mmCIF file of C-alpha atoms in Angstrom:
data_model
loop_
_atom_site.group_PDB
_atom_site.id
_atom_site.type_symbol
_atom_site.label_atom_id
_atom_site.label_comp_id
_atom_site.label_asym_id
_atom_site.label_seq_id
_atom_site.Cartn_x
_atom_site.Cartn_y
_atom_site.Cartn_z
ATOM 1 C CA MET A 1 -36.674 58.883 -8.538
ATOM 2 C CA VAL A 2 -33.089 59.801 -9.118
ATOM 3 C CA ASN A 3 -30.555 56.922 -7.934
ATOM 4 C CA GLY A 4 -28.083 59.462 -6.407
ATOM 5 C CA SER A 5 -24.526 59.551 -7.307
ATOM 6 C CA ALA A 6 -24.720 56.820 -9.577
ATOM 7 C CA GLU A 7 -27.445 58.597 -11.841
ATOM 8 C CA LEU A 8 -24.957 61.712 -11.685
ATOM 9 C CA ASN A 9 -22.180 59.596 -12.669
ATOM 10 C CA LYS A 10 -24.090 58.032 -15.625
ATOM 11 C CA LEU A 11 -25.154 61.867 -16.719
ATOM 12 C CA PHE A 12 -21.789 63.046 -16.634
ATOM 13 C CA GLU A 13 -20.548 60.477 -18.942
ATOM 14 C CA GLN A 14 -23.111 61.392 -21.347
ATOM 15 C CA TYR A 15 -22.305 64.978 -20.963
ATOM 16 C CA LEU A 16 -18.609 64.409 -21.969
ATOM 17 C CA ASN A 17 -19.575 61.885 -24.781
ATOM 18 C CA CYS A 18 -22.317 64.185 -26.393
ATOM 19 C CA LYS A 19 -22.554 67.884 -25.216
ATOM 20 C CA LEU A 20 -18.582 68.286 -25.225
ATOM 21 C CA LYS A 21 -18.462 67.225 -29.132
ATOM 22 C CA GLY A 22 -14.752 66.622 -28.918
ATOM 23 C CA ARG A 23 -13.947 69.633 -26.815
ATOM 24 C CA LYS A 24 -11.292 68.891 -23.883
ATOM 25 C CA ARG A 25 -12.396 71.813 -21.463
ATOM 26 C CA PHE A 26 -15.642 72.496 -19.998
ATOM 27 C CA GLU A 27 -17.413 75.214 -17.277
ATOM 28 C CA LEU A 28 -18.532 74.108 -14.314
ATOM 29 C CA GLU A 29 -21.509 75.966 -14.609
ATOM 30 C CA GLU A 30 -22.479 74.417 -17.967
ATOM 31 C CA LEU A 31 -22.074 70.682 -16.737
ATOM 32 C CA GLU A 32 -24.183 71.362 -13.670
ATOM 33 C CA THR A 33 -26.932 73.210 -15.628
ATOM 34 C CA PHE A 34 -26.945 70.120 -18.007
ATOM 35 C CA LEU A 35 -27.146 67.782 -14.849
ATOM 36 C CA ILE A 36 -30.319 69.879 -13.456
ATOM 37 C CA LYS A 37 -31.859 69.640 -16.783
ATOM 38 C CA LYS A 38 -31.227 65.909 -17.182
ATOM 39 C CA THR A 39 -32.431 64.954 -13.882
ATOM 40 C CA GLY A 40 -35.777 66.602 -14.110
ATOM 41 C CA GLY A 41 -35.293 69.919 -12.586
ATOM 42 C CA MET A 42 -33.740 71.588 -9.611
ATOM 43 C CA SER A 43 -35.703 69.381 -6.595
ATOM 44 C CA THR A 44 -34.937 66.340 -8.411
ATOM 45 C CA TYR A 45 -31.219 67.166 -8.755
ATOM 46 C CA GLN A 46 -31.058 68.057 -5.027
ATOM 47 C CA SER A 47 -32.654 64.726 -4.207
ATOM 48 C CA ALA A 48 -29.721 63.178 -6.135
ATOM 49 C CA GLY A 49 -27.385 65.033 -3.891
ATOM 50 C CA GLY A 50 -27.173 68.333 -5.616
ATOM 51 C CA TYR A 51 -24.083 70.471 -5.384
ATOM 52 C CA GLN A 52 -22.386 68.310 -2.760
ATOM 53 C CA ALA A 53 -22.618 64.960 -5.077
ATOM 54 C CA LEU A 54 -21.381 66.817 -8.055
ATOM 55 C CA TYR A 55 -18.132 68.304 -5.780
ATOM 56 C CA GLN A 56 -17.718 64.709 -4.824
ATOM 57 C CA LEU A 57 -17.898 63.362 -8.555
ATOM 58 C CA LEU A 58 -15.380 65.771 -9.774
ATOM 59 C CA LYS A 59 -13.087 65.135 -7.192
ATOM 60 C CA GLU A 60 -13.309 61.111 -7.743
ATOM 61 C CA LYS A 61 -12.763 61.778 -11.462
ATOM 62 C CA GLU A 62 -9.681 64.150 -10.753
ATOM 63 C CA GLU A 63 -8.167 61.495 -8.455
ATOM 64 C CA LYS A 64 -8.654 58.947 -11.077
ATOM 65 C CA GLY A 65 -6.741 61.297 -13.791
ATOM 66 C CA ARG A 66 -9.938 61.815 -15.682
ATOM 67 C CA ILE A 67 -9.885 65.412 -15.499
ATOM 68 C CA LYS A 68 -8.229 68.295 -14.045
ATOM 69 C CA ALA A 69 -8.847 71.804 -12.640
ATOM 70 C CA ILE A 70 -7.548 74.425 -15.132
ATOM 71 C CA LYS A 71 -5.148 76.355 -12.649
ATOM 72 C CA SER A 72 -5.733 80.017 -14.254
ATOM 73 C CA SER A 73 -9.585 79.441 -13.741
ATOM 74 C CA THR A 74 -11.165 81.271 -10.888
ATOM 75 C CA TYR A 75 -13.044 79.292 -7.782
ATOM 76 C CA ASN A 76 -16.844 79.518 -7.495
ATOM 77 C CA SER A 77 -18.620 81.153 -4.430
ATOM 78 C CA ARG A 78 -20.076 77.743 -3.177
ATOM 79 C CA GLN A 79 -18.977 75.485 -0.243
ATOM 80 C CA PRO A 80 -16.714 73.337 -0.740
ATOM 81 C CA VAL A 81 -15.168 75.479 -3.700
ATOM 82 C CA LEU A 82 -14.329 74.194 -7.062
ATOM 83 C CA LYS A 83 -12.419 75.737 -9.902
ATOM 84 C CA SER A 84 -14.838 77.172 -12.641
ATOM 85 C CA ARG A 85 -13.224 75.473 -15.636
ATOM 86 C CA TRP A 86 -12.010 71.947 -16.101
ATOM 87 C CA GLN A 87 -10.356 69.883 -18.517
ATOM 88 C CA LEU A 88 -9.874 66.333 -19.695
ATOM 89 C CA VAL A 89 -7.050 64.328 -19.311
ATOM 90 C CA VAL A 90 -5.517 63.087 -22.234
ATOM 91 C CA LYS A 91 -3.665 59.940 -21.261
ATOM 92 C CA ASN A 92 -0.988 59.555 -23.720
ATOM 93 C CA ALA A 93 0.067 62.878 -22.723
ATOM 94 C CA VAL A 94 0.869 62.742 -19.301
ATOM 95 C CA GLN A 95 4.518 62.636 -18.342
ATOM 96 C CA VAL A 96 6.025 59.681 -16.709
ATOM 97 C CA TRP A 97 9.240 59.875 -14.549
ATOM 98 C CA GLN A 98 12.104 58.163 -15.550
ATOM 99 C CA ASP A 99 13.501 55.313 -13.356
ATOM 100 C CA GLN A 100 16.720 57.384 -12.443
ATOM 101 C CA LEU A 101 14.417 59.973 -10.895
ATOM 102 C CA ILE A 102 12.182 57.503 -9.206
ATOM 103 C CA PHE A 103 15.112 55.682 -7.668
ATOM 104 C CA GLN A 104 16.829 58.978 -6.485
ATOM 105 C CA LEU A 105 13.388 60.175 -4.821
ATOM 106 C CA SER A 106 12.704 56.814 -3.083
ATOM 107 C CA ARG A 107 15.851 57.245 -1.144
ATOM 108 C CA GLN A 108 13.977 59.795 0.934
ATOM 109 C CA LEU A 109 10.424 59.356 0.028
ATOM 110 C CA ASP A 110 7.523 56.841 0.185
ATOM 111 C CA LEU A 111 6.362 57.020 -3.633
ATOM 112 C CA ARG A 112 3.745 54.296 -3.748
ATOM 113 C CA TYR A 113 0.833 56.619 -4.135
ATOM 114 C CA TYR A 114 2.450 58.284 -7.142
ATOM 115 C CA LEU A 115 3.693 55.059 -8.873
ATOM 116 C CA LYS A 116 0.204 53.875 -8.794
ATOM 117 C CA ARG A 117 -1.099 57.011 -10.563
ATOM 118 C CA PRO A 118 1.209 57.709 -13.478
ATOM 119 C CA TRP A 119 -0.914 60.471 -14.574
ATOM 120 C CA LEU A 120 0.087 62.509 -11.540
ATOM 121 C CA GLN A 121 3.974 62.226 -12.379
ATOM 122 C CA THR A 122 4.143 65.642 -13.776
ATOM 123 C CA LYS A 123 7.578 67.795 -13.839
ATOM 124 C CA GLU A 124 6.073 70.281 -11.490
ATOM 125 C CA LEU A 125 5.448 67.678 -8.748
ATOM 126 C CA ALA A 126 8.857 65.988 -9.700
ATOM 127 C CA GLU A 127 10.615 69.435 -8.549
ATOM 128 C CA ARG A 128 8.373 69.845 -5.343
ATOM 129 C CA LEU A 129 9.646 66.314 -4.511
ATOM 130 C CA LEU A 130 12.994 66.894 -5.263
ATOM 131 C CA ARG A 131 12.979 70.054 -2.603
ATOM 132 C CA LEU A 132 11.510 67.911 -0.082
ATOM 133 C CA ALA A 133 14.103 64.904 -0.411
ATOM 134 C CA GLU A 134 16.742 67.330 -0.510
ATOM 135 C CA PHE A 135 15.570 68.801 3.043
ATOM 136 C CA LEU A 136 14.983 65.408 4.489
ATOM 137 C CA CYS A 137 18.547 64.446 3.585
ATOM 138 C CA LYS A 138 19.815 67.434 5.995
ATOM 139 C CA LYS A 139 17.061 67.565 8.236
ATOM 140 C CA ASN A 140 18.981 66.389 11.266
ATOM 141 C CA ASP A 141 21.210 69.268 10.997
ATOM 142 C CA ARG A 142 18.119 71.615 10.876
ATOM 143 C CA GLU A 143 16.362 73.709 14.042
ATOM 144 C CA TRP A 144 12.541 73.015 14.310
ATOM 145 C CA ALA A 145 10.607 75.604 12.680
ATOM 146 C CA SER A 146 7.031 76.622 12.558
ATOM 147 C CA ARG A 147 4.443 75.155 9.763
ATOM 148 C CA GLU A 148 4.444 78.545 8.016
ATOM 149 C CA GLU A 149 8.470 79.023 7.765
ATOM 150 C CA ARG A 150 9.132 75.455 6.449
ATOM 151 C CA SER A 151 6.061 75.727 4.290
ATOM 152 C CA LEU A 152 7.760 78.868 2.735
ATOM 153 C CA GLU A 153 11.038 77.384 2.408
ATOM 154 C CA LEU A 154 9.919 74.061 0.757
ATOM 155 C CA PHE A 155 6.927 75.045 -1.516
ATOM 156 C CA ALA A 156 7.414 79.048 -1.612
ATOM 157 C CA ASP A 157 3.926 79.319 -0.187
ATOM 158 C CA GLU A 158 3.670 79.843 3.461
ATOM 159 C CA LYS A 159 -0.026 78.720 3.494
ATOM 160 C CA PHE A 160 0.488 75.312 1.640
ATOM 161 C CA LEU A 161 0.962 72.952 4.652
ATOM 162 C CA SER A 162 -2.225 74.530 6.202
ATOM 163 C CA THR A 163 -4.378 73.732 3.389
ATOM 164 C CA ALA A 164 -6.070 70.830 2.219
ATOM 165 C CA GLU A 165 -3.896 70.171 -0.585
ATOM 166 C CA GLY A 166 -0.912 70.402 1.590
ATOM 167 C CA ARG A 167 -2.117 68.051 3.991
ATOM 168 C CA LYS A 168 -2.992 65.523 1.294
ATOM 169 C CA PHE A 169 0.349 65.944 -0.104
ATOM 170 C CA LEU A 170 2.385 64.986 2.914
ATOM 171 C CA SER A 171 -0.626 62.183 3.482
ATOM 172 C CA SER A 172 0.142 60.629 0.147
ATOM 173 C CA LEU A 173 4.126 60.641 1.140
ATOM 174 C CA SER A 174 3.249 58.953 4.498
ATOM 175 C CA LEU A 175 4.472 62.183 6.120
ATOM 176 C CA ASN A 176 3.591 64.712 8.695
ATOM 177 C CA LEU A 177 4.726 68.253 9.990
ATOM 178 C CA ALA A 178 6.831 66.312 12.548
ATOM 179 C CA ALA A 179 9.092 64.915 9.666
ATOM 180 C CA LEU A 180 9.688 68.054 8.392
ATOM 181 C CA LYS A 181 10.780 69.380 11.684
ATOM 182 C CA ALA A 182 7.944 71.842 11.533
ATOM 183 C CA GLU A 183 5.019 72.414 14.050
ATOM 184 C CA LYS A 184 1.715 74.647 14.359
ATOM 185 C CA TYR A 185 2.559 77.224 16.939
ATOM 186 C CA SER A 186 -0.274 78.193 19.147
ATOM 187 C CA GLN A 187 -1.020 81.894 19.859
ATOM 188 C CA MET A 188 -0.178 82.605 23.559
ATOM 189 C CA PHE A 189 -3.174 83.779 25.690
ATOM 190 C CA VAL A 190 -3.482 87.429 26.812
ATOM 191 C CA TYR A 191 -2.893 87.809 30.399
ATOM 192 C CA TRP A 192 -2.689 90.351 33.077
ATOM 193 C CA ASN A 193 -0.650 90.215 36.342
ATOM 194 C CA LYS A 194 -0.669 92.228 39.373
ATOM 195 C CA GLY A 195 3.173 92.098 39.382
ATOM 196 C CA THR A 196 3.339 89.445 42.158
ATOM 197 C CA MET A 197 4.011 85.794 41.961
ATOM 198 C CA ILE A 198 1.361 83.846 40.133
ATOM 199 C CA LYS A 199 -0.634 81.815 42.982
ATOM 200 C CA LYS A 200 -4.167 82.417 41.930
ATOM 201 C CA ILE A 201 -5.418 82.550 38.170
ATOM 202 C CA LEU A 202 -8.882 83.298 36.847
ATOM 203 C CA ILE A 203 -9.626 82.570 33.279
ATOM 204 C CA LEU A 204 -12.390 84.475 31.400
ATOM 205 C CA GLU A 205 -13.869 82.763 28.309
ATOM 206 C CA ASN A 206 -14.731 86.646 26.657
ATOM 207 C CA HIS A 207 -12.767 89.622 26.167
ATOM 208 C CA SER A 208 -15.292 91.874 27.812
ATOM 209 C CA ALA A 209 -15.492 90.044 30.849
ATOM 210 C CA PHE A 210 -11.827 89.869 31.171
ATOM 211 C CA ILE A 211 -11.475 93.775 30.629
ATOM 212 C CA ALA A 212 -14.181 94.097 33.319
ATOM 213 C CA CYS A 213 -12.308 92.095 36.136
ATOM 214 C CA LYS A 214 -9.093 93.611 35.072
ATOM 215 C CA ARG A 215 -10.486 97.173 35.744
ATOM 216 C CA ALA A 216 -12.211 95.928 39.056
ATOM 217 C CA LEU A 217 -8.803 94.593 40.319
ATOM 218 C CA THR A 218 -6.762 97.535 39.250
ATOM 219 C CA ALA A 219 -9.290 99.753 41.361
ATOM 220 C CA ASP A 220 -8.675 97.436 44.386
ATOM 221 C CA TYR A 221 -11.860 95.531 44.302
ATOM 222 C CA ASN A 222 -12.215 91.727 44.310
ATOM 223 C CA ILE A 223 -14.047 89.745 41.884
ATOM 224 C CA PHE A 224 -16.885 88.382 44.437
ATOM 225 C CA SER A 225 -14.456 88.171 47.365
ATOM 226 C CA TYR A 226 -11.914 86.428 45.399
ATOM 227 C CA ALA A 227 -8.699 88.178 44.622
ATOM 228 C CA PRO A 228 -6.722 86.556 41.753
ATOM 229 C CA ASP A 229 -3.222 87.843 41.120
ATOM 230 C CA THR A 230 -3.513 86.915 37.529
ATOM 231 C CA LEU A 231 -6.255 87.176 34.882
ATOM 232 C CA ILE A 232 -6.324 85.187 31.295
ATOM 233 C CA TYR A 233 -8.280 86.025 28.648
ATOM 234 C CA GLY A 234 -9.308 82.533 27.156
ATOM 235 C CA GLU A 235 -10.696 83.791 23.673
ATOM 236 C CA GLY A 236 -13.113 80.968 23.523
ATOM 237 C CA LYS A 237 -11.813 77.525 22.552
ATOM 238 C CA HIS A 238 -8.353 78.880 21.823
ATOM 239 C CA ILE A 239 -7.454 78.432 25.356
ATOM 240 C CA ILE A 240 -7.562 74.709 25.125
ATOM 241 C CA GLU A 241 -4.471 74.948 23.086
ATOM 242 C CA SER A 242 -2.748 78.222 24.167
ATOM 243 C CA PHE A 243 -3.020 77.233 28.005
ATOM 244 C CA LYS A 244 0.076 75.350 27.737
ATOM 245 C CA PHE A 245 2.114 78.654 27.516
ATOM 246 C CA LEU A 246 1.288 78.821 31.249
ATOM 247 C CA ASP A 247 4.450 76.444 31.462
ATOM 248 C CA GLU A 248 6.541 79.407 30.854
ATOM 249 C CA LEU A 249 4.994 81.643 33.402
ATOM 250 C CA LEU A 250 5.563 78.963 35.810
ATOM 251 C CA ALA A 251 8.908 77.948 34.533
ATOM 252 C CA HIS A 252 10.070 78.487 38.312
ATOM 253 C CA LEU A 253 7.840 75.777 39.646
ATOM 254 C CA GLU A 254 8.340 71.831 39.278
ATOM 255 C CA LYS A 255 5.608 70.225 37.081
ATOM 256 C CA GLU A 256 4.724 68.164 40.389
ATOM 257 C CA ASN A 257 4.236 71.682 42.227
ATOM 258 C CA ARG A 258 1.928 73.278 39.863
ATOM 259 C CA GLN A 259 -1.281 71.978 41.595
ATOM 260 C CA GLN A 260 -0.290 74.411 44.348
ATOM 261 C CA VAL A 261 -1.392 77.286 41.721
ATOM 262 C CA GLU A 262 -5.284 77.884 41.930
ATOM 263 C CA VAL A 263 -6.902 78.241 38.492
ATOM 264 C CA LYS A 264 -10.545 79.055 38.409
ATOM 265 C CA TYR A 265 -12.630 79.370 35.096
ATOM 266 C CA ALA A 266 -15.402 81.433 34.267
ATOM 267 C CA GLY A 267 -17.382 81.390 30.852
ATOM 268 C CA ASP A 268 -20.682 81.495 29.066
ATOM 269 C CA ILE A 269 -23.330 79.351 30.688
ATOM 270 C CA ASP A 270 -24.215 77.338 27.669
ATOM 271 C CA PRO A 271 -22.917 73.921 26.001
ATOM 272 C CA GLU A 272 -20.068 75.593 24.277
ATOM 273 C CA GLY A 273 -18.787 77.294 27.309
ATOM 274 C CA TRP A 274 -19.144 74.057 29.570
ATOM 275 C CA LEU A 275 -17.254 72.339 26.530
ATOM 276 C CA ILE A 276 -14.430 74.753 26.772
ATOM 277 C CA TYR A 277 -13.798 73.980 30.660
ATOM 278 C CA TYR A 278 -14.441 70.314 30.295
ATOM 279 C CA ARG A 279 -11.904 69.991 27.573
ATOM 280 C CA LEU A 280 -9.353 72.360 29.304
ATOM 281 C CA LYS A 281 -9.574 70.482 32.654
ATOM 282 C CA GLU A 282 -9.104 67.136 30.746
ATOM 283 C CA LYS A 283 -6.069 68.208 28.698
ATOM 284 C CA TYR A 284 -4.205 69.770 31.585
ATOM 285 C CA PRO A 285 -4.605 67.516 34.830
ATOM 286 C CA GLU A 286 -1.329 68.740 36.411
ATOM 287 C CA TYR A 287 -3.291 72.051 37.311
ATOM 288 C CA LYS A 288 -5.589 72.612 39.902
ATOM 289 C CA LEU A 289 -8.401 73.594 37.502
ATOM 290 C CA GLU A 290 -12.042 74.290 38.726
ATOM 291 C CA LEU A 291 -15.214 76.282 37.999
ATOM 292 C CA PHE A 292 -15.299 79.785 39.664
ATOM 293 C CA ALA A 293 -18.778 78.743 40.976
ATOM 294 C CA VAL A 294 -19.513 82.235 42.733
ATOM 295 C CA TYR A 295 -19.044 84.027 39.370
ATOM 296 C CA TYR A 296 -21.613 81.679 37.619
ATOM 297 C CA ARG A 297 -24.062 82.304 40.938
ATOM 298 C CA GLU A 298 -24.217 85.953 40.087
ATOM 299 C CA MET A 299 -24.673 85.146 36.568
ATOM 300 C CA ILE A 300 -27.788 83.597 37.089
ATOM 301 C CA LYS A 301 -28.885 86.508 39.691
ATOM 302 C CA GLN A 302 -28.112 88.831 36.573
ATOM 303 C CA GLY A 303 -29.935 86.797 34.287
ATOM 304 C CA SER A 304 -32.943 85.975 36.484
ATOM 305 C CA LEU A 305 -35.308 87.838 34.309
ATOM 306 C CA ASN A 306 -33.646 87.074 30.992
ATOM 307 C CA ALA A 307 -32.193 84.135 29.152
ATOM 308 C CA TYR A 308 -31.256 84.011 25.512
ATOM 309 C CA PRO A 309 -31.621 81.384 22.740
ATOM 310 C CA ILE A 310 -28.605 79.052 22.258
ATOM 311 C CA ASN A 311 -27.151 78.946 18.768
ATOM 312 C CA SER A 312 -28.147 76.303 16.692
ATOM 313 C CA GLN A 313 -24.486 74.972 15.900
ATOM 314 C CA GLN A 314 -23.815 74.365 19.642
ATOM 315 C CA ASN A 315 -23.690 70.748 20.086
ATOM 316 C CA LYS A 316 -25.166 69.444 23.394
ATOM 317 C CA ASN A 317 -23.569 66.601 25.276
ATOM 318 C CA ASN A 318 -25.261 65.385 28.064
ATOM 319 C CA ILE A 319 -22.143 63.744 29.938
ATOM 320 C CA ILE A 320 -20.252 66.898 29.814
ATOM 321 C CA LEU A 321 -23.539 68.444 31.391
ATOM 322 C CA GLU A 322 -23.347 65.570 34.145
ATOM 323 C CA LYS A 323 -19.796 66.254 35.003
ATOM 324 C CA ILE A 324 -20.607 70.163 35.298
ATOM 325 C CA LEU A 325 -23.232 69.707 37.764
ATOM 326 C CA GLY A 326 -21.544 67.046 39.707
ATOM 327 C CA GLU A 327 -18.598 69.507 40.324
ATOM 328 C CA LEU A 328 -20.867 72.598 41.237
ATOM 329 C CA LYS A 329 -22.846 70.383 43.642
ATOM 330 C CA LYS A 330 -19.718 69.667 45.532
ATOM 331 C CA ALA A 331 -18.647 73.564 45.631
ATOM 332 C CA GLU A 332 -19.038 75.694 48.557
ATOM 333 C CA ASP A 333 -21.804 78.499 48.209
ATOM 334 C CA VAL A 334 -23.682 76.712 45.684
ATOM 335 C CA LYS A 335 -27.450 76.007 46.160
ATOM 336 C CA ALA A 336 -29.543 73.357 44.856
ATOM 337 C CA SER A 337 -31.651 76.211 43.071
ATOM 338 C CA MET A 338 -28.372 77.258 41.204
ATOM 339 C CA VAL A 339 -27.989 73.759 39.635
ATOM 340 C CA ASP A 340 -31.562 73.388 39.160
ATOM 341 C CA ARG A 341 -31.454 76.601 37.041
ATOM 342 C CA ILE A 342 -28.147 75.642 34.986
ATOM 343 C CA GLU A 343 -30.001 72.224 34.062
ATOM 344 C CA GLN A 344 -33.321 74.193 33.247
ATOM 345 C CA LEU A 345 -31.460 76.504 30.622
ATOM 346 C CA TRP A 346 -29.745 73.557 29.236
ATOM 347 C CA ASN A 347 -33.168 71.628 28.628
ATOM 348 C CA GLU A 348 -34.798 74.785 27.358
ATOM 349 C CA ASP A 349 -31.877 75.679 24.853
ATOM 350 C CA LEU A 350 -31.537 78.743 26.595
ATOM 351 C CA ARG A 351 -27.909 80.613 27.837
ATOM 352 C CA LEU A 352 -26.388 83.280 29.967
ATOM 353 C CA PRO A 353 -23.310 85.272 28.515
ATOM 354 C CA GLU A 354 -20.647 86.089 30.393
ATOM 355 C CA GLU A 355 -21.161 89.786 29.577
ATOM 356 C CA LEU A 356 -23.869 89.805 32.221
ATOM 357 C CA ILE A 357 -20.840 90.450 34.857
ATOM 358 C CA THR A 358 -20.206 94.072 33.996
ATOM 359 C CA TYR A 359 -17.782 96.468 35.783
ATOM 360 C CA GLU A 360 -20.705 97.817 37.577
ATOM 361 C CA VAL A 361 -21.867 94.610 38.724
ATOM 362 C CA LEU A 362 -18.301 93.733 40.149
ATOM 363 C CA THR A 363 -17.946 96.978 41.828
ATOM 364 C CA ASN A 364 -21.614 96.994 43.167
ATOM 365 C CA LYS A 365 -21.916 100.355 41.268
ATOM 366 C CA ARG A 366 -25.193 99.534 39.214
ATOM 367 C CA VAL A 367 -28.247 101.519 39.907
#
């Protein structure tokens, strides 16, 4: 039996000493082929951790300055991704920063991470840190910007700060986005309003449900005897972050008065749908948010003959289910049979999608 990562590490050193024969560069594919062969085949290699263990091994060696990825090489097609070509780091070739530079940077930056790792002290990194230090020196005179705007300004790459590399870079300096006067902007939700003051809001998890309800209201139908003046397309989990934009729509109301605005939620009957509602209610306690019980009752009616398997990636949280069932039991027009059906669907890993409520169902035109 292969002793996991320790055995792979031993074989990696063997590969460097014997297989490379003085070469400083190596191919990822060649290394993995060597490890598979030396461990006794693919099955034994997988038992030792396989590609995931190889990924961790290379990242650890890179962190310690033993190896580095060749920048011009392509990424492989595996997950997590790795560069296809690597090279050994020759210690005496590593550039070490001068004391004057370190003193200059230390006025604005915590350099402990890089002082402990002299092999990372490259000219390119120094130039990046100088730009960052200059910004920090003047940041009190700067306005807040989006993460992408600041990333482009400081690193000539608008996506850098959103990548794992960018996040690690900030962490290595004990910084965060706020230190750069940058923030990750959420995308505002899509909404429809009758043209009246906002008093009754209905959030729909899915786009087709949002469109169906919009069509019905535009045609002067109510949504199962409920007449919201505003619809919000939740776009799945995105609503958990984007819902804060409701503050802009309700700017005329004091925060303590926002409980006057009625907010109902309707989504899929499945663990993901319940989770979205629960997180939303938990994050925005200043709003009077509740499940649109009648809508769920109609979903169960429309799906009485059919239910659909839950995606295996959905996580079931029984505590959330209990909270959902507890709220529904207190709602008007909710019978015990409806609560039982929701619990049955949960236990049998089945779901009812919101798309069961079509425009025809809303307008009672389905034949």
